[in-house]
Amino acid sequence: MNAQLAFPISTGAALLSFTLIVIWYVIPGLSKRPREEALLPLVLLNTFRFMGLMFLFPQVTGGPLPPDFAVPAAYGDLLTAVLAIIAAIALRLRSGLALPLVWLFNLVGFLDLLFATFKGVTLDFPSFQVGVTWIIPTLYVPLLMVAHVSIFWLLLRTSKSVRAETV
């Protein structure tokens, strides 16, 4: 099997798998918790986005990646990781800024993934020498995409306390 076929199969299978796990197990469990508490584990997943820095190092990828892809992907991930850490701390401390920080982190992180995906597709990422970093777009990015969508869902849903007051 060639990389042009293996890449979308791997990415699609991971996206489907993570979507089913989240729909069947994660969201039902998190839906029973207060919004800030439910958001925390999903935000914490993104604190590992510093791994995107690997795209900058040819010794990790097996060769240099095009800077048009590697630089924004690496630094977008790093920015997202920093914002996720700040948002997670704010959530844990129950700060009044927690939800705005989660919105900021989630918008930046989601847009970063969309841009990196666009650049990866237009530059034909599977054709590059990517070494171990193959696992980032085929496994970690689908997980993060599902997490970001779940975070948006949790942010947009009416909290239990608000629902109880309106009934």
Tab-separated table of N, CA and C in Angstrom:
chain	number	residue	atom	x	y	z
A	1	MET	N	0.858	-1.179	0.000
A	1	MET	CA	0.000	0.000	0.000
A	1	MET	C	0.899	1.236	0.000
A	2	ASN	N	0.520	2.232	-0.769
A	2	ASN	CA	1.334	3.443	-0.810
A	2	ASN	C	0.828	4.482	0.194
A	3	ALA	N	1.660	5.478	0.445
A	3	ALA	CA	1.349	6.510	1.443
A	3	ALA	C	0.115	7.320	1.055
A	4	GLN	N	-0.098	7.515	-0.238
A	4	GLN	CA	-1.242	8.308	-0.691
A	4	GLN	C	-2.574	7.661	-0.308
A	5	LEU	N	-2.566	6.355	-0.166
A	5	LEU	CA	-3.775	5.641	0.235
A	5	LEU	C	-3.796	5.386	1.744
A	6	ALA	N	-2.653	5.027	2.302
A	6	ALA	CA	-2.572	4.708	3.737
A	6	ALA	C	-2.883	5.924	4.603
A	7	PHE	N	-2.461	7.088	4.158
A	7	PHE	CA	-2.660	8.292	4.969
A	7	PHE	C	-4.141	8.606	5.190
A	8	PRO	N	-4.953	8.739	4.135
A	8	PRO	CA	-6.367	9.040	4.393
A	8	PRO	C	-7.118	7.897	5.079
A	9	ILE	N	-6.716	6.647	4.807
A	9	ILE	CA	-7.359	5.525	5.497
A	9	ILE	C	-7.064	5.602	6.990
A	10	SER	N	-5.807	5.827	7.340
A	10	SER	CA	-5.420	5.919	8.749
A	10	SER	C	-6.115	7.092	9.442
A	11	THR	N	-6.102	8.230	8.797
A	11	THR	CA	-6.709	9.426	9.385
A	11	THR	C	-8.223	9.266	9.516
A	12	GLY	N	-8.853	8.750	8.471
A	12	GLY	CA	-10.305	8.550	8.510
A	12	GLY	C	-10.732	7.535	9.552
A	13	ALA	N	-9.981	6.444	9.661
A	13	ALA	CA	-10.307	5.422	10.663
A	13	ALA	C	-10.154	5.979	12.076
A	14	ALA	N	-9.113	6.765	12.299
A	14	ALA	CA	-8.919	7.374	13.614
A	14	ALA	C	-10.033	8.375	13.919
A	15	LEU	N	-10.398	9.181	12.935
A	15	LEU	CA	-11.472	10.157	13.132
A	15	LEU	C	-12.786	9.457	13.464
A	16	LEU	N	-13.108	8.413	12.747
A	16	LEU	CA	-14.328	7.647	13.022
A	16	LEU	C	-14.266	7.017	14.414
A	17	SER	N	-13.143	6.393	14.742
A	17	SER	CA	-13.002	5.732	16.044
A	17	SER	C	-13.151	6.720	17.194
A	18	PHE	N	-12.445	7.838	17.119
A	18	PHE	CA	-12.529	8.823	18.195
A	18	PHE	C	-13.922	9.438	18.280
A	19	THR	N	-14.571	9.639	17.151
A	19	THR	CA	-15.932	10.176	17.154
A	19	THR	C	-16.877	9.219	17.873
A	20	LEU	N	-16.775	7.937	17.574
A	20	LEU	CA	-17.641	6.957	18.236
A	20	LEU	C	-17.357	6.876	19.733
A	21	ILE	N	-16.099	6.890	20.112
A	21	ILE	CA	-15.743	6.858	21.537
A	21	ILE	C	-16.338	8.068	22.253
A	22	VAL	N	-16.213	9.231	21.642
A	22	VAL	CA	-16.717	10.450	22.277
A	22	VAL	C	-18.241	10.443	22.340
A	23	ILE	N	-18.887	10.049	21.260
A	23	ILE	CA	-20.360	10.040	21.247
A	23	ILE	C	-20.913	8.998	22.214
A	24	TRP	N	-20.337	7.817	22.231
A	24	TRP	CA	-20.879	6.721	23.035
A	24	TRP	C	-20.463	6.768	24.499
A	25	TYR	N	-19.285	7.297	24.799
A	25	TYR	CA	-18.780	7.214	26.166
A	25	TYR	C	-18.434	8.560	26.811
A	26	VAL	N	-17.732	9.410	26.100
A	26	VAL	CA	-17.222	10.636	26.714
A	26	VAL	C	-18.329	11.657	26.941
A	27	ILE	N	-19.055	12.005	25.902
A	27	ILE	CA	-20.102	13.032	26.029
A	27	ILE	C	-21.182	12.624	27.035
A	28	PRO	N	-21.684	11.389	27.024
A	28	PRO	CA	-22.683	11.040	28.046
A	28	PRO	C	-22.160	11.224	29.466
A	29	GLY	N	-20.911	10.894	29.693
A	29	GLY	CA	-20.340	11.078	31.033
A	29	GLY	C	-20.113	12.540	31.377
A	30	LEU	N	-19.586	13.296	30.422
A	30	LEU	CA	-19.304	14.709	30.680
A	30	LEU	C	-20.576	15.541	30.776
A	31	SER	N	-21.631	15.134	30.097
A	31	SER	CA	-22.885	15.890	30.105
A	31	SER	C	-23.519	15.959	31.490
A	32	LYS	N	-23.159	15.037	32.362
A	32	LYS	CA	-23.718	15.015	33.714
A	32	LYS	C	-22.961	15.936	34.666
A	33	ARG	N	-21.895	16.531	34.192
A	33	ARG	CA	-21.050	17.373	35.050
A	33	ARG	C	-21.271	18.846	34.732
A	34	PRO	N	-20.938	19.717	35.672
A	34	PRO	CA	-20.980	21.156	35.363
A	34	PRO	C	-20.049	21.458	34.187
A	35	ARG	N	-20.394	22.444	33.395
A	35	ARG	CA	-19.663	22.763	32.167
A	35	ARG	C	-18.158	22.906	32.387
A	36	GLU	N	-17.748	23.683	33.385
A	36	GLU	CA	-16.321	23.919	33.614
A	36	GLU	C	-15.590	22.617	33.941
A	37	GLU	N	-16.229	21.762	34.694
A	37	GLU	CA	-15.636	20.476	35.056
A	37	GLU	C	-15.579	19.549	33.837
A	38	ALA	N	-16.592	19.595	33.003
A	38	ALA	CA	-16.636	18.754	31.811
A	38	ALA	C	-15.602	19.186	30.777
A	39	LEU	N	-15.316	20.465	30.720
A	39	LEU	CA	-14.365	20.986	29.732
A	39	LEU	C	-12.926	20.609	30.046
A	40	LEU	N	-12.591	20.491	31.310
A	40	LEU	CA	-11.200	20.339	31.726
A	40	LEU	C	-10.465	19.169	31.062
A	41	PRO	N	-10.989	17.942	31.044
A	41	PRO	CA	-10.216	16.866	30.411
A	41	PRO	C	-10.016	17.074	28.910
A	42	LEU	N	-10.984	17.678	28.256
A	42	LEU	CA	-10.849	17.928	26.822
A	42	LEU	C	-9.817	19.014	26.540
A	43	VAL	N	-9.763	20.010	27.401
A	43	VAL	CA	-8.752	21.061	27.265
A	43	VAL	C	-7.367	20.476	27.533
A	44	LEU	N	-7.260	19.631	28.548
A	44	LEU	CA	-5.967	19.050	28.908
A	44	LEU	C	-5.365	18.213	27.779
A	45	LEU	N	-6.181	17.597	26.945
A	45	LEU	CA	-5.654	16.860	25.790
A	45	LEU	C	-4.771	17.747	24.916
A	46	ASN	N	-5.103	19.009	24.861
A	46	ASN	CA	-4.394	19.940	23.990
A	46	ASN	C	-3.110	20.490	24.597
A	47	THR	N	-2.857	20.197	25.856
A	47	THR	CA	-1.620	20.681	26.472
A	47	THR	C	-0.399	19.933	25.918
A	48	PHE	N	-0.628	18.857	25.185
A	48	PHE	CA	0.462	18.098	24.566
A	48	PHE	C	0.760	18.558	23.138
A	49	ARG	N	0.176	19.649	22.720
A	49	ARG	CA	0.349	20.107	21.339
A	49	ARG	C	1.756	20.615	21.060
A	50	PHE	N	2.599	20.691	22.065
A	50	PHE	CA	4.001	21.042	21.827
A	50	PHE	C	4.667	20.014	20.910
A	51	MET	N	4.058	18.830	20.772
A	51	MET	CA	4.620	17.790	19.890
A	51	MET	C	4.719	18.272	18.449
A	52	GLY	N	3.925	19.248	18.071
A	52	GLY	CA	3.999	19.791	16.719
A	52	GLY	C	5.342	20.415	16.396
A	53	LEU	N	6.109	20.756	17.430
A	53	LEU	CA	7.446	21.306	17.194
A	53	LEU	C	8.342	20.312	16.458
A	54	MET	N	8.008	19.019	16.529
A	54	MET	CA	8.797	17.997	15.829
A	54	MET	C	8.860	18.258	14.327
A	55	PHE	N	7.842	18.917	13.773
A	55	PHE	CA	7.832	19.193	12.341
A	55	PHE	C	9.010	20.064	11.910
A	56	LEU	N	9.621	20.768	12.865
A	56	LEU	CA	10.742	21.663	12.548
A	56	LEU	C	12.083	20.958	12.485
A	57	PHE	N	12.156	19.703	12.916
A	57	PHE	CA	13.442	19.037	13.068
A	57	PHE	C	13.609	17.883	12.089
A	58	PRO	N	14.474	18.067	11.083
A	58	PRO	CA	14.704	17.013	10.093
A	58	PRO	C	15.208	15.709	10.713
A	59	GLN	N	15.904	15.792	11.834
A	59	GLN	CA	16.388	14.574	12.470
A	59	GLN	C	15.237	13.736	13.025
A	60	VAL	N	14.082	14.340	13.238
A	60	VAL	CA	12.906	13.601	13.699
A	60	VAL	C	12.085	13.125	12.498
A	61	THR	N	11.893	13.999	11.534
A	61	THR	CA	11.039	13.672	10.390
A	61	THR	C	11.747	12.825	9.338
A	62	GLY	N	13.074	12.820	9.340
A	62	GLY	CA	13.816	12.074	8.330
A	62	GLY	C	14.216	12.933	7.157
A	63	GLY	N	13.847	14.175	7.197
A	63	GLY	CA	14.173	15.141	6.150
A	63	GLY	C	13.413	16.421	6.428
A	64	PRO	N	13.859	17.518	5.845
A	64	PRO	CA	13.155	18.784	6.105
A	64	PRO	C	11.769	18.794	5.468
A	65	LEU	N	10.823	19.316	6.208
A	65	LEU	CA	9.476	19.519	5.674
A	65	LEU	C	9.403	20.926	5.093
A	66	PRO	N	8.496	21.154	4.145
A	66	PRO	CA	8.363	22.514	3.598
A	66	PRO	C	8.034	23.505	4.714
A	67	PRO	N	8.771	24.602	4.761
A	67	PRO	CA	8.506	25.605	5.807
A	67	PRO	C	7.078	26.135	5.785
A	68	ASP	N	6.442	26.151	4.602
A	68	ASP	CA	5.045	26.606	4.503
A	68	ASP	C	4.116	25.767	5.359
A	69	PHE	N	4.482	24.512	5.580
A	69	PHE	CA	3.700	23.638	6.442
A	69	PHE	C	4.271	23.604	7.856
A	70	ALA	N	5.561	23.333	7.964
A	70	ALA	CA	6.192	23.048	9.256
A	70	ALA	C	6.137	24.217	10.233
A	71	VAL	N	6.430	25.411	9.771
A	71	VAL	CA	6.514	26.563	10.683
A	71	VAL	C	5.152	26.920	11.277
A	72	PRO	N	4.112	27.138	10.460
A	72	PRO	CA	2.823	27.455	11.088
A	72	PRO	C	2.253	26.291	11.898
A	73	ALA	N	2.468	25.050	11.451
A	73	ALA	CA	1.962	23.900	12.210
A	73	ALA	C	2.648	23.822	13.573
A	74	ALA	N	3.952	23.987	13.598
A	74	ALA	CA	4.709	23.878	14.845
A	74	ALA	C	4.349	25.003	15.818
A	75	TYR	N	4.383	26.222	15.337
A	75	TYR	CA	4.141	27.340	16.245
A	75	TYR	C	2.659	27.527	16.563
A	76	GLY	N	1.787	27.137	15.654
A	76	GLY	CA	0.354	27.139	15.963
A	76	GLY	C	0.039	26.143	17.061
A	77	ASP	N	0.671	24.974	16.983
A	77	ASP	CA	0.492	23.972	18.038
A	77	ASP	C	1.059	24.459	19.365
A	78	LEU	N	2.232	25.075	19.324
A	78	LEU	CA	2.839	25.583	20.563
A	78	LEU	C	1.950	26.651	21.198
A	79	LEU	N	1.449	27.579	20.400
A	79	LEU	CA	0.541	28.608	20.916
A	79	LEU	C	-0.709	27.962	21.519
A	80	THR	N	-1.249	26.973	20.829
A	80	THR	CA	-2.431	26.287	21.332
A	80	THR	C	-2.146	25.584	22.653
A	81	ALA	N	-0.989	24.949	22.770
A	81	ALA	CA	-0.622	24.264	24.013
A	81	ALA	C	-0.539	25.250	25.170
A	82	VAL	N	0.070	26.409	24.926
A	82	VAL	CA	0.180	27.438	25.977
A	82	VAL	C	-1.207	27.934	26.374
A	83	LEU	N	-2.046	28.215	25.379
A	83	LEU	CA	-3.415	28.668	25.674
A	83	LEU	C	-4.210	27.588	26.404
A	84	ALA	N	-3.991	26.329	26.049
A	84	ALA	CA	-4.692	25.223	26.721
A	84	ALA	C	-4.266	25.130	28.184
A	85	ILE	N	-2.988	25.298	28.448
A	85	ILE	CA	-2.503	25.261	29.835
A	85	ILE	C	-3.119	26.395	30.647
A	86	ILE	N	-3.152	27.583	30.071
A	86	ILE	CA	-3.743	28.737	30.760
A	86	ILE	C	-5.232	28.501	31.007
A	87	ALA	N	-5.936	28.013	29.983
A	87	ALA	CA	-7.374	27.745	30.122
A	87	ALA	C	-7.624	26.648	31.150
A	88	ALA	N	-6.797	25.609	31.155
A	88	ALA	CA	-6.969	24.511	32.117
A	88	ALA	C	-6.777	25.008	33.546
A	89	ILE	N	-5.776	25.825	33.760
A	89	ILE	CA	-5.540	26.378	35.102
A	89	ILE	C	-6.724	27.251	35.521
A	90	ALA	N	-7.210	28.072	34.597
A	90	ALA	CA	-8.363	28.927	34.899
A	90	ALA	C	-9.597	28.087	35.221
A	91	LEU	N	-9.808	27.006	34.466
A	91	LEU	CA	-10.938	26.120	34.754
A	91	LEU	C	-10.795	25.483	36.127
A	92	ARG	N	-9.602	25.001	36.418
A	92	ARG	CA	-9.361	24.321	37.700
A	92	ARG	C	-9.550	25.270	38.873
A	93	LEU	N	-9.132	26.542	38.692
A	93	LEU	CA	-9.275	27.543	39.753
A	93	LEU	C	-10.655	28.183	39.763
A	94	ARG	N	-11.495	27.772	38.826
A	94	ARG	CA	-12.854	28.316	38.687
A	94	ARG	C	-12.852	29.840	38.521
A	95	SER	N	-11.900	30.312	37.747
A	95	SER	CA	-11.772	31.738	37.465
A	95	SER	C	-12.938	32.220	36.603
A	96	GLY	N	-13.297	33.464	36.778
A	96	GLY	CA	-14.326	34.067	35.941
A	96	GLY	C	-13.879	34.192	34.491
A	97	LEU	N	-12.574	34.114	34.260
A	97	LEU	CA	-12.043	34.193	32.900
A	97	LEU	C	-11.961	32.825	32.222
A	98	ALA	N	-12.311	31.783	32.927
A	98	ALA	CA	-12.130	30.424	32.404
A	98	ALA	C	-12.835	30.213	31.062
A	99	LEU	N	-14.110	30.518	30.989
A	99	LEU	CA	-14.839	30.253	29.742
A	99	LEU	C	-14.345	31.114	28.584
A	100	PRO	N	-14.090	32.418	28.787
A	100	PRO	CA	-13.498	33.175	27.673
A	100	PRO	C	-12.140	32.620	27.240
A	101	LEU	N	-11.333	32.155	28.186
A	101	LEU	CA	-10.039	31.566	27.832
A	101	LEU	C	-10.212	30.253	27.080
A	102	VAL	N	-11.216	29.462	27.451
A	102	VAL	CA	-11.486	28.219	26.722
A	102	VAL	C	-11.941	28.550	25.303
A	103	TRP	N	-12.797	29.550	25.150
A	103	TRP	CA	-13.212	29.974	23.813
A	103	TRP	C	-11.997	30.377	22.975
A	104	LEU	N	-11.119	31.207	23.552
A	104	LEU	CA	-9.933	31.666	22.834
A	104	LEU	C	-9.058	30.487	22.429
A	105	PHE	N	-8.721	29.643	23.389
A	105	PHE	CA	-7.891	28.472	23.104
A	105	PHE	C	-8.529	27.600	22.028
A	106	ASN	N	-9.830	27.346	22.151
A	106	ASN	CA	-10.492	26.417	21.232
A	106	ASN	C	-10.569	26.979	19.820
A	107	LEU	N	-10.843	28.257	19.701
A	107	LEU	CA	-10.871	28.875	18.367
A	107	LEU	C	-9.484	28.843	17.728
A	108	VAL	N	-8.463	29.245	18.483
A	108	VAL	CA	-7.094	29.243	17.954
A	108	VAL	C	-6.679	27.818	17.581
A	109	GLY	N	-6.917	26.874	18.467
A	109	GLY	CA	-6.519	25.492	18.222
A	109	GLY	C	-7.233	24.854	17.054
A	110	PHE	N	-8.531	25.089	16.956
A	110	PHE	CA	-9.310	24.509	15.863
A	110	PHE	C	-8.881	25.105	14.524
A	111	LEU	N	-8.714	26.433	14.491
A	111	LEU	CA	-8.264	27.084	13.256
A	111	LEU	C	-6.860	26.625	12.882
A	112	ASP	N	-6.005	26.414	13.871
A	112	ASP	CA	-4.663	25.903	13.607
A	112	ASP	C	-4.739	24.532	12.942
A	113	LEU	N	-5.576	23.651	13.459
A	113	LEU	CA	-5.715	22.321	12.859
A	113	LEU	C	-6.273	22.400	11.441
A	114	LEU	N	-7.259	23.266	11.235
A	114	LEU	CA	-7.824	23.419	9.897
A	114	LEU	C	-6.777	23.940	8.918
A	115	PHE	N	-5.996	24.930	9.354
A	115	PHE	CA	-4.962	25.493	8.475
A	115	PHE	C	-3.880	24.459	8.180
A	116	ALA	N	-3.426	23.737	9.208
A	116	ALA	CA	-2.396	22.711	9.005
A	116	ALA	C	-2.916	21.605	8.085
A	117	THR	N	-4.179	21.243	8.231
A	117	THR	CA	-4.772	20.231	7.360
A	117	THR	C	-4.816	20.730	5.923
A	118	PHE	N	-5.242	21.970	5.750
A	118	PHE	CA	-5.274	22.578	4.412
A	118	PHE	C	-3.876	22.584	3.798
A	119	LYS	N	-2.885	23.043	4.563
A	119	LYS	CA	-1.511	23.090	4.048
A	119	LYS	C	-0.991	21.688	3.758
A	120	GLY	N	-1.302	20.735	4.637
A	120	GLY	CA	-0.861	19.361	4.422
A	120	GLY	C	-1.435	18.761	3.155
A	121	VAL	N	-2.702	19.068	2.885
A	121	VAL	CA	-3.347	18.555	1.674
A	121	VAL	C	-2.765	19.239	0.435
A	122	THR	N	-2.654	20.559	0.474
A	122	THR	CA	-2.175	21.285	-0.712
A	122	THR	C	-0.707	21.001	-1.010
A	123	LEU	N	0.090	20.702	0.009
A	123	LEU	CA	1.511	20.402	-0.197
A	123	LEU	C	1.786	18.904	-0.319
A	124	ASP	N	0.744	18.080	-0.200
A	124	ASP	CA	0.850	16.627	-0.322
A	124	ASP	C	1.720	16.026	0.787
A	125	PHE	N	1.307	16.259	2.022
A	125	PHE	CA	2.038	15.790	3.202
A	125	PHE	C	2.463	14.317	3.127
A	126	PRO	N	1.606	13.390	2.681
A	126	PRO	CA	2.017	11.974	2.663
A	126	PRO	C	3.223	11.687	1.764
A	127	SER	N	3.528	12.582	0.835
A	127	SER	CA	4.663	12.341	-0.060
A	127	SER	C	5.998	12.738	0.570
A	128	PHE	N	5.963	13.413	1.712
A	128	PHE	CA	7.203	13.852	2.362
A	128	PHE	C	7.781	12.763	3.243
A	129	GLN	N	9.051	12.901	3.509
A	129	GLN	CA	9.734	12.061	4.479
A	129	GLN	C	9.328	12.602	5.849
A	130	VAL	N	8.430	11.912	6.548
A	130	VAL	CA	7.911	12.461	7.802
A	130	VAL	C	8.276	11.636	9.028
A	131	GLY	N	8.850	10.484	8.838
A	131	GLY	CA	9.296	9.670	9.966
A	131	GLY	C	8.194	9.442	10.986
A	132	VAL	N	8.593	9.542	12.239
A	132	VAL	CA	7.681	9.269	13.347
A	132	VAL	C	6.546	10.292	13.441
A	133	THR	N	6.713	11.449	12.823
A	133	THR	CA	5.660	12.467	12.901
A	133	THR	C	4.400	12.056	12.140
A	134	TRP	N	4.456	10.962	11.395
A	134	TRP	CA	3.278	10.427	10.695
A	134	TRP	C	2.113	10.254	11.673
A	135	ILE	N	2.432	9.892	12.908
A	135	ILE	CA	1.396	9.608	13.903
A	135	ILE	C	0.627	10.870	14.312
A	136	ILE	N	1.240	12.030	14.162
A	136	ILE	CA	0.555	13.264	14.574
A	136	ILE	C	-0.692	13.505	13.714
A	137	PRO	N	-0.562	13.608	12.389
A	137	PRO	CA	-1.786	13.862	11.608
A	137	PRO	C	-2.718	12.663	11.463
A	138	THR	N	-2.191	11.442	11.627
A	138	THR	CA	-3.062	10.281	11.433
A	138	THR	C	-3.737	9.795	12.705
A	139	LEU	N	-3.223	10.170	13.864
A	139	LEU	CA	-3.827	9.725	15.118
A	139	LEU	C	-4.181	10.894	16.039
A	140	TYR	N	-3.217	11.770	16.281
A	140	TYR	CA	-3.438	12.842	17.251
A	140	TYR	C	-4.353	13.943	16.708
A	141	VAL	N	-4.201	14.320	15.452
A	141	VAL	CA	-5.060	15.370	14.885
A	141	VAL	C	-6.532	14.948	14.875
A	142	PRO	N	-6.875	13.720	14.461
A	142	PRO	CA	-8.293	13.329	14.558
A	142	PRO	C	-8.823	13.388	15.998
A	143	LEU	N	-8.010	12.959	16.962
A	143	LEU	CA	-8.417	13.059	18.368
A	143	LEU	C	-8.663	14.510	18.750
A	144	LEU	N	-7.761	15.392	18.353
A	144	LEU	CA	-7.907	16.810	18.682
A	144	LEU	C	-9.112	17.435	17.987
A	145	MET	N	-9.362	17.051	16.736
A	145	MET	CA	-10.534	17.575	16.020
A	145	MET	C	-11.810	17.224	16.766
A	146	VAL	N	-11.918	15.969	17.172
A	146	VAL	CA	-13.109	15.522	17.905
A	146	VAL	C	-13.191	16.247	19.247
A	147	ALA	N	-12.059	16.434	19.905
A	147	ALA	CA	-12.050	17.152	21.182
A	147	ALA	C	-12.495	18.606	20.992
A	148	HIS	N	-11.998	19.270	19.943
A	148	HIS	CA	-12.391	20.663	19.698
A	148	HIS	C	-13.890	20.787	19.428
A	149	VAL	N	-14.426	19.898	18.621
A	149	VAL	CA	-15.869	19.929	18.342
A	149	VAL	C	-16.649	19.678	19.634
A	150	SER	N	-16.166	18.757	20.449
A	150	SER	CA	-16.828	18.481	21.736
A	150	SER	C	-16.777	19.693	22.652
A	151	ILE	N	-15.656	20.387	22.651
A	151	ILE	CA	-15.533	21.603	23.468
A	151	ILE	C	-16.514	22.664	22.981
A	152	PHE	N	-16.598	22.854	21.660
A	152	PHE	CA	-17.580	23.807	21.133
A	152	PHE	C	-18.983	23.416	21.582
A	153	TRP	N	-19.306	22.132	21.506
A	153	TRP	CA	-20.630	21.662	21.922
A	153	TRP	C	-20.873	21.992	23.395
A	154	LEU	N	-19.877	21.712	24.247
A	154	LEU	CA	-20.039	21.999	25.679
A	154	LEU	C	-20.152	23.500	25.947
A	155	LEU	N	-19.410	24.295	25.194
A	155	LEU	CA	-19.480	25.747	25.381
A	155	LEU	C	-20.829	26.319	24.947
A	156	LEU	N	-21.420	25.732	23.927
A	156	LEU	CA	-22.666	26.268	23.386
A	156	LEU	C	-23.916	25.729	24.066
A	157	ARG	N	-23.781	24.615	24.758
A	157	ARG	CA	-24.975	24.067	25.420
A	157	ARG	C	-25.332	24.919	26.636
A	158	THR	N	-26.583	24.911	26.982
A	158	THR	CA	-27.042	25.635	28.157
A	158	THR	C	-26.633	24.842	29.387
A	159	SER	N	-26.021	25.525	30.340
A	159	SER	CA	-25.585	24.809	31.547
A	159	SER	C	-26.794	24.335	32.344
A	160	LYS	N	-26.598	23.296	33.157
A	160	LYS	CA	-27.692	22.709	33.942
A	160	LYS	C	-28.330	23.735	34.868
A	161	SER	N	-27.515	24.569	35.478
A	161	SER	CA	-28.075	25.555	36.412
A	161	SER	C	-28.940	26.568	35.679
A	162	VAL	N	-28.532	26.942	34.455
A	162	VAL	CA	-29.334	27.882	33.660
A	162	VAL	C	-30.623	27.205	33.210
A	163	ARG	N	-30.524	25.934	32.787
A	163	ARG	CA	-31.725	25.209	32.357
A	163	ARG	C	-32.723	25.076	33.508
A	164	ALA	N	-32.242	24.816	34.714
A	164	ALA	CA	-33.126	24.651	35.853
A	164	ALA	C	-33.843	25.955	36.176
A	165	GLU	N	-33.157	27.089	35.999
A	165	GLU	CA	-33.767	28.377	36.307
A	165	GLU	C	-34.812	28.777	35.260
A	166	THR	N	-34.655	28.317	34.017
A	166	THR	CA	-35.579	28.737	32.971
A	166	THR	C	-36.830	27.865	32.904
A	167	VAL	N	-36.831	26.745	33.585
A	167	VAL	CA	-37.995	25.841	33.530
A	167	VAL	C	-39.055	26.248	34.516
